[in-house]
Coordinates of C-alpha atoms and ligand atoms in Angstrom, one line a residue:
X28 CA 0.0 0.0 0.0
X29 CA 1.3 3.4 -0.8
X30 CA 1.6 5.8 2.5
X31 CA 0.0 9.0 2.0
X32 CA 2.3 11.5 1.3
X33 CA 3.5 14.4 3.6
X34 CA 2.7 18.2 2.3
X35 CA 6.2 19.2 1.9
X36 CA 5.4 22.8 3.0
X37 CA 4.5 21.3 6.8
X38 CA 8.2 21.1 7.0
X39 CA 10.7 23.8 8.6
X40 CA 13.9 24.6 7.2
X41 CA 15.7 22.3 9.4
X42 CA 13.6 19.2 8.7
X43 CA 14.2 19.3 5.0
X44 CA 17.7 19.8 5.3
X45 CA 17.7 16.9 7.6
X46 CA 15.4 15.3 4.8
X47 CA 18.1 15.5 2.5
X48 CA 20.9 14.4 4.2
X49 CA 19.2 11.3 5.6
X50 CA 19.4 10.9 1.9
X51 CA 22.7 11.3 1.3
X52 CA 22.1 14.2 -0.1
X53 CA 23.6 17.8 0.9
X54 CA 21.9 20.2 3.0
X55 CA 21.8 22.6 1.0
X56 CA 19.6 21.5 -1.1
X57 CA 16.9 21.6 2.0
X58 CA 17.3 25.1 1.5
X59 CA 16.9 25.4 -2.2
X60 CA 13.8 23.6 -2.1
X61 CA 12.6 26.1 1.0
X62 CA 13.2 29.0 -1.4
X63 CA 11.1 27.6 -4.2
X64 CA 8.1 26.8 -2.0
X65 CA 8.2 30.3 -0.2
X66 CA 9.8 32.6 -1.9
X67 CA 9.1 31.5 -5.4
X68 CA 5.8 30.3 -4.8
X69 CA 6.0 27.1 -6.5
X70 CA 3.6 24.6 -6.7
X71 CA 5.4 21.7 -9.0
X72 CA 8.7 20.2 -8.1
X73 CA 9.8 20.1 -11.6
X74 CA 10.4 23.7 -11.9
X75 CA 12.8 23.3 -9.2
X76 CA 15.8 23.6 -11.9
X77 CA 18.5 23.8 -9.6
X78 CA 17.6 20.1 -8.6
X79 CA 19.1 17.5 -10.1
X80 CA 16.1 15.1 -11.8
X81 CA 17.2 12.3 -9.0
X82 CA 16.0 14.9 -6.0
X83 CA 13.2 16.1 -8.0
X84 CA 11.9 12.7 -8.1
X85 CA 13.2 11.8 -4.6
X86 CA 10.8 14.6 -3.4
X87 CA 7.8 13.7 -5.4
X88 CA 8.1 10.5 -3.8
X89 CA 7.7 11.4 -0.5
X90 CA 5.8 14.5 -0.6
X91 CA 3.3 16.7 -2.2
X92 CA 2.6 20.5 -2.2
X93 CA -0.8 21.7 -1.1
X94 CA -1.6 24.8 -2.6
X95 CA -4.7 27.5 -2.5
X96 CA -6.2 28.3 -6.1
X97 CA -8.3 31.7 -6.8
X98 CA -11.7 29.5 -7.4
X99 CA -13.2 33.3 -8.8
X100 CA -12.8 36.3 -8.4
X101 CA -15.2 39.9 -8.1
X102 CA -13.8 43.7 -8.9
X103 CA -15.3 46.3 -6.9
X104 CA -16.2 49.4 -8.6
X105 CA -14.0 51.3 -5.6
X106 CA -10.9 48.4 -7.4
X107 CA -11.3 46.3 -4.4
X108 CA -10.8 42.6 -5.5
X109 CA -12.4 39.8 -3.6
X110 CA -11.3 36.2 -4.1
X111 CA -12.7 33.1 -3.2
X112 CA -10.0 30.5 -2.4
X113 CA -10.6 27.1 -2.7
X114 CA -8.3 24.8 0.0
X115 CA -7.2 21.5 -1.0
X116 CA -9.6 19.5 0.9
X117 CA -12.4 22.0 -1.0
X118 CA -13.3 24.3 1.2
X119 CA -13.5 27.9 0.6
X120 CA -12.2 31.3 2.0
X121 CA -12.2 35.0 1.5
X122 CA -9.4 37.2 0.6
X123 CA -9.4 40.7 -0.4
X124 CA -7.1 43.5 -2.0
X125 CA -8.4 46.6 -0.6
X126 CA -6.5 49.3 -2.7
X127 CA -6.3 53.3 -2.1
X128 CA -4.5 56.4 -3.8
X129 CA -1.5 55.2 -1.7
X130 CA -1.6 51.5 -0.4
X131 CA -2.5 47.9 -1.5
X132 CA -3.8 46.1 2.2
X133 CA -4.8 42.6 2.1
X134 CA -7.6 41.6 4.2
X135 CA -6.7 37.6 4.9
X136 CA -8.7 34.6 6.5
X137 CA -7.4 32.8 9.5
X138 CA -10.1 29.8 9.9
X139 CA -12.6 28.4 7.5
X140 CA -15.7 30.0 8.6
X141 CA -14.9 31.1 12.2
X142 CA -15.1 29.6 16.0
X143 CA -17.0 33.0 17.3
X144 CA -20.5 34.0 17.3
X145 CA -21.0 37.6 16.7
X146 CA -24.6 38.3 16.4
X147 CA -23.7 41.3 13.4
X148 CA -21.1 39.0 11.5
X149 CA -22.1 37.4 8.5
X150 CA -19.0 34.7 8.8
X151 CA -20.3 33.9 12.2
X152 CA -23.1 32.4 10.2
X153 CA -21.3 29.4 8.6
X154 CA -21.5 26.3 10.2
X155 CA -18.2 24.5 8.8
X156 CA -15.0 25.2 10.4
X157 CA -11.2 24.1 10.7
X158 CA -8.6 26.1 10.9
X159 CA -6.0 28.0 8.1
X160 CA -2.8 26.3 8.1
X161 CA 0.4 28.8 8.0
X162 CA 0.8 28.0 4.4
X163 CA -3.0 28.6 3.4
X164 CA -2.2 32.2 5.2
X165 CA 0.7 32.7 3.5
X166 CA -0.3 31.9 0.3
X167 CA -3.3 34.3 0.5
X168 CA -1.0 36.9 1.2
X169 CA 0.8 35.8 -2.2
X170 CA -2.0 36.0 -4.2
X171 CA -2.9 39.3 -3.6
X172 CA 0.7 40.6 -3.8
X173 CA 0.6 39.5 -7.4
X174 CA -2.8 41.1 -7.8
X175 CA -1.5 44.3 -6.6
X176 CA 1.5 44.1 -9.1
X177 CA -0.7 43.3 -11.8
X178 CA -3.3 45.5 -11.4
X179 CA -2.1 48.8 -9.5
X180 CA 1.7 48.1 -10.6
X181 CA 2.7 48.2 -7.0
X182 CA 3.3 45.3 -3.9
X183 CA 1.6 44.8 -1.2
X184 CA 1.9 47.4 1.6
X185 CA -0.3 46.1 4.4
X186 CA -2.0 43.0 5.6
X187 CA -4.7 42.9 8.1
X188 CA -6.2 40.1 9.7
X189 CA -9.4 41.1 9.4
X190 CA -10.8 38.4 6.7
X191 CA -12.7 35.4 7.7
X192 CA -12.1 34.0 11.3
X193 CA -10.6 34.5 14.7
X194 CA -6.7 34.9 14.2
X195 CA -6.4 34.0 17.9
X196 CA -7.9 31.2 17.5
X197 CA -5.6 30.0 15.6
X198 CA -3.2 31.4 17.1
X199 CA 0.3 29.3 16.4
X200 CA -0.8 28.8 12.6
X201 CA -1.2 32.8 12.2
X202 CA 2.1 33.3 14.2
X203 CA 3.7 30.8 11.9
X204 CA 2.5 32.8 8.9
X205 CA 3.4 36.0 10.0
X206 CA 7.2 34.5 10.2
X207 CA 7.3 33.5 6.8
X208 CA 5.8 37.0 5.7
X209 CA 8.1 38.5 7.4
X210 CA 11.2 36.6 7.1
X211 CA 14.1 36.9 3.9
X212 CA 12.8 33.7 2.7
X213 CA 9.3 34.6 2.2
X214 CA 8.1 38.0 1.5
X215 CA 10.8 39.7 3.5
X216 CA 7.4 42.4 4.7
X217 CA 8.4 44.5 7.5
X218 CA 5.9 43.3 10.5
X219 CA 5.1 47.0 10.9
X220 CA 2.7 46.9 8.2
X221 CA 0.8 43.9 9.9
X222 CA -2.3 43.8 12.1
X223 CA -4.1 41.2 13.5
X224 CA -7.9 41.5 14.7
X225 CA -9.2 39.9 17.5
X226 CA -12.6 40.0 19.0
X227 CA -10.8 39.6 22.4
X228 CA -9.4 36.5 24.0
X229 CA -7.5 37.5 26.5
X230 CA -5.2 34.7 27.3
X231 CA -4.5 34.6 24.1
X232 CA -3.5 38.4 24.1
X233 CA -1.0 37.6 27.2
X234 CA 1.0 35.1 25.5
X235 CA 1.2 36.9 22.4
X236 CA 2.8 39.9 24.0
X237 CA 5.3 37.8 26.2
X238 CA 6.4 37.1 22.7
X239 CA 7.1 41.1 22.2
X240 CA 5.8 41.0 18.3
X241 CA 6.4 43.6 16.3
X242 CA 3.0 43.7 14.4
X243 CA 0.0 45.5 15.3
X244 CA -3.1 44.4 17.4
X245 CA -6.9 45.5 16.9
X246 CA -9.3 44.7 19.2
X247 CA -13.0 44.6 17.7
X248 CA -14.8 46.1 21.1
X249 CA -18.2 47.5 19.4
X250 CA -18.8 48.5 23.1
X251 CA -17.4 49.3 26.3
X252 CA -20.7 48.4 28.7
X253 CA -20.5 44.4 29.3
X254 CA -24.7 43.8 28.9
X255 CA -24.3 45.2 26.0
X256 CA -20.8 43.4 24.5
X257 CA -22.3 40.2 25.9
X258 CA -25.3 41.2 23.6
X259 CA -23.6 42.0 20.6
X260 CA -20.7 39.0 20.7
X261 CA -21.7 36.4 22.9
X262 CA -18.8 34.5 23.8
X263 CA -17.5 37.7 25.4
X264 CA -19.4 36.6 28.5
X265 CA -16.0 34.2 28.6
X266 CA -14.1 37.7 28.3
X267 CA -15.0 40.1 30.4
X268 CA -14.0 43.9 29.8
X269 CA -11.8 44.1 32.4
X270 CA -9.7 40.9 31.9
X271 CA -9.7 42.3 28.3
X272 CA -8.3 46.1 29.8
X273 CA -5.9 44.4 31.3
X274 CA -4.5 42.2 28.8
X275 CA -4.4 45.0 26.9
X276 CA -2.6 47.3 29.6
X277 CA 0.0 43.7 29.7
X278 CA 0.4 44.3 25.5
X279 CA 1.4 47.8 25.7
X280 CA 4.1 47.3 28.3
X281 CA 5.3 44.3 26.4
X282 CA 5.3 46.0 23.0
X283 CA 4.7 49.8 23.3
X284 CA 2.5 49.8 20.7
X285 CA -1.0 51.0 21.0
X286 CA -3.9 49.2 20.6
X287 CA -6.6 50.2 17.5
X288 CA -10.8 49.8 19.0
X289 CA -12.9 49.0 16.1
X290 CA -16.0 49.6 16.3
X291 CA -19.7 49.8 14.9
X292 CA -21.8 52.0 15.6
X293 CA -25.6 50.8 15.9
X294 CA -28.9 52.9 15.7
X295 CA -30.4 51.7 19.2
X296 CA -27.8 49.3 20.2
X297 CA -24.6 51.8 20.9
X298 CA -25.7 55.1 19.9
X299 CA -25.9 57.0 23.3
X300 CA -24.2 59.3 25.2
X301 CA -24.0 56.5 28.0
X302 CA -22.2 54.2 25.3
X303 CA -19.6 57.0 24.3
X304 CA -18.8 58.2 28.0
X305 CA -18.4 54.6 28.8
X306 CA -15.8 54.3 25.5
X307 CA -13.9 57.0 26.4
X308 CA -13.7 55.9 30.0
X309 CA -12.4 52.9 28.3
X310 CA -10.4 54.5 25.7
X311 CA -8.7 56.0 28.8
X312 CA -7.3 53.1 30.5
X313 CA -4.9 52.0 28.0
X314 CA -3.0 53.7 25.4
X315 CA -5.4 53.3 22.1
X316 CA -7.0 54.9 19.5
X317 CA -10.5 54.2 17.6
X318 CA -11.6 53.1 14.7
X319 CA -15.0 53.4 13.6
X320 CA -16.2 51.5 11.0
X321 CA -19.1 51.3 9.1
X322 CA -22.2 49.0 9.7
X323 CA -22.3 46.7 6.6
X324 CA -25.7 45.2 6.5
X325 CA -25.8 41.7 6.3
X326 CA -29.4 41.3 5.9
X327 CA -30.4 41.0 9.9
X328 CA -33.1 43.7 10.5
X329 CA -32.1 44.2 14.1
X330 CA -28.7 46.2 12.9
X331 CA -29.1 49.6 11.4
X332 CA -26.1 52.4 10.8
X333 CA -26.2 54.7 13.6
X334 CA -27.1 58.7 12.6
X335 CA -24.3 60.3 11.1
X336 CA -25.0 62.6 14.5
X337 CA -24.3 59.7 16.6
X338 CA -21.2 59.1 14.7
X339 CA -19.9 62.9 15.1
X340 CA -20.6 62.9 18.4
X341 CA -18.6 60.0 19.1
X342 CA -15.9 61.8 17.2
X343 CA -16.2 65.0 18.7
X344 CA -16.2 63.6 22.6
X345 CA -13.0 61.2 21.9
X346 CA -11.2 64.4 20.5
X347 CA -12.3 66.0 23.4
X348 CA -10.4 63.7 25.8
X349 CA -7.6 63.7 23.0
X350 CA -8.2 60.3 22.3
X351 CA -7.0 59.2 18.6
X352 CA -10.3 58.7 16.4
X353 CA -11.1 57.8 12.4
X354 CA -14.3 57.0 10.9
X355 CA -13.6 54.3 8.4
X356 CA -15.6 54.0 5.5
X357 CA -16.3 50.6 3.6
X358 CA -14.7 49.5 0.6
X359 CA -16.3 46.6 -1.8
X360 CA -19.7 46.5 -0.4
X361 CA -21.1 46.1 -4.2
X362 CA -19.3 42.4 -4.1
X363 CA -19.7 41.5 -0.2
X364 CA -16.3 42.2 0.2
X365 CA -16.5 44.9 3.5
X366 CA -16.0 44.1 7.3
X367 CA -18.5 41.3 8.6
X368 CA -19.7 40.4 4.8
X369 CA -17.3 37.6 4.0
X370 CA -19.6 34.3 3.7
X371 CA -18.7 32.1 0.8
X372 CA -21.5 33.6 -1.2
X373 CA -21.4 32.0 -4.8
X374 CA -21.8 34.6 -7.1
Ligands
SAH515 N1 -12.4 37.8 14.5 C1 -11.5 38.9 14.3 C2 -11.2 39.2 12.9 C3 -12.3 39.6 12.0 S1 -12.1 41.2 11.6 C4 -12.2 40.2 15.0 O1 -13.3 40.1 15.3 O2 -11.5 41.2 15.1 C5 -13.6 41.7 11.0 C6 -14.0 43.0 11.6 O3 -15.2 43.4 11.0 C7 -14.2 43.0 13.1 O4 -13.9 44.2 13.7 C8 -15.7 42.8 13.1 O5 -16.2 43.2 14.4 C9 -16.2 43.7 12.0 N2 -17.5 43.3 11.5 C10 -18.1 42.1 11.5 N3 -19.3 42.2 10.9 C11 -19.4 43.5 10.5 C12 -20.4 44.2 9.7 N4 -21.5 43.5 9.3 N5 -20.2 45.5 9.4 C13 -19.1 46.1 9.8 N6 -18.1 45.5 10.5 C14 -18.3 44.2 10.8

């Protein structure tokens, strides 16, 4: 019987080296094949043409590549570009390019679906799950670096994990990822330019700043009374606001870098003055600045945009107590391509 083969991109650096010289082979050459699979983005051993046909075949013997494809694509009017990936095992995920005057962010997946149940979230909605491996993170990031080249002549400038899922949730797979984005041998992208989204699990905020990482954190809050958190994301009644406050007080004195609040703002849910004084009593705490994004419907009645005077006078108070705030406004709604719309819709 033939044993399955491994995916060849499961392997670090050091294993395939130790691959190849448990072949008799130089170690080198472990490396060589690293560069092709991350750097060069290959998906076929045979283009490896600094192998010798012997290793070529010695590798295709043992392994495979596992790859994402763009199943389709959709072009936003505003040039945002939404992909669905398909996985190898068939599943699909979101990715967009989210392109302005001056930068190309890609908004990237971390699970299939996602583990969390936020009540305004269209991905909450689908039932199957598993997680993103680093690779099928990676590789998303990939595929809209090209896009960028190809249609705004320019790479990639950001990434934010802010596509389907709860980065945290996965959390060693999206640390992995970031790694090879970051590192010479993959897309060599300063970690600057990276943010990753959570809706808020502490723990997981802890250990990630122990780690002192040099990417960006944004914390989807929506609101800064509990009743009405619990309300709006359930599973925050694991993670209370001040456990959250103070994993996030824990972050900035491991990384010195503030924290980003995004945050919807809801006709009749979050739209009073007792929601922005508790905000900015928040907002307060820790060192931070606001985001406010706009609702994109999802087809749930219950959710409506707040009044653009609710909005202005949740800018106007967080300037008031100097407190960092910009109203963001959605790009690719005419595909399902904004914050919260990403839901495997065929099209
Ligand atoms: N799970 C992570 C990563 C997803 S990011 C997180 O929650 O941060 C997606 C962002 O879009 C989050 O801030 C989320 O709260 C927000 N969002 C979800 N549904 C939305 C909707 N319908 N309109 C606007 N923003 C939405």
């Amino acid at each position: 019987m033939e044993l399955a083969r491994r995916d060849v991109r499961a392997l670090s650096l050091d294993e395939l080296r130790s691959f190849f010289t448990s072949h008799s082979a130089p170690a080198f050459k472990g490396k060589q094949v690293y560069e092709w699979l991350w750097s060069k983005g290959a998906h076929d051993f045979d283009v490896m043409t600094n192998l010798s046909k012997e290793h070529r075949t010695l590798l295709q013997d043992n392994f495979v590549i596992n790859h994402i494809a763009v199943d389709h694509l959709q072009r936003s009017t505003d040039g945002t570009v939404k992909n669905a990936i398909r996985l190898h095992d068939g599943l699909l995920v979101e990715s967009v390019l989210i392109p302005t005057e001056t930068r190309s962010t890609a908004c990237v997946s971390s699970q299939v679906g996602c583990s969390l149940d936020c009540t305004f979230c269209a991905t909450a909605q689908l039932k199957r799950m598993r997680n993103l491996n680093p690779d099928e993170i990676y590789d998303q990031v990939v595929v809209i670096d090209r896009q960028s080249q190809l249609y705004f002549n320019r790479p990639l400038s950001n990434i934010v994990f802010m596509g389907m899922g709860e980065p945290l949730m996965n959390y060693k797979n999206t640390i992995a990822a970031i790694q090879k984005i970051t590192s010479p041998e993959g897309l060599g992208m300063s970690p600057k330019r990276i943010t990753v989204s959570t809706s808020g699990v502490t723990k997981i905020i802890r250990e990630m700043a122990d780690q002192k990482p040099k990417f960006k954190l944004a914390v989807s809050l929506h609101s800064a009374i509990e009743q009405t958190r619990n309300k709006l994301m359930p599973f925050t009644k694991k993670f209370p606001l001040d456990k959250l406050l103070e994993s996030l007080q824990y972050w900035y004195a491991q990384t010195k870098s503030r924290v980003t609040f995004e945050y919807v703002v809801w006709a009749g849910i979050n739209d009073q003055q007792e929601d922005v004084d508790a905000l900015v009593a928040y907002c307060k705490k820790v060192p931070s600045k606001v985001n406010l994004i706009e609702y994109n419907a999802i087809g749930d009645d219950d959710f409506v945009q707040a009044s653009p005077e609710a909005i202005s006078n949740y800018t106007s108070e967080l300037e008031r107590h100097r407190i960092a705030v910009t109203v963001r406004r959605s790009r690719g709604k005419d595909i399902d391509a904004a914050c919260g719309q990403l839901a495997n819709k065929e099209s």
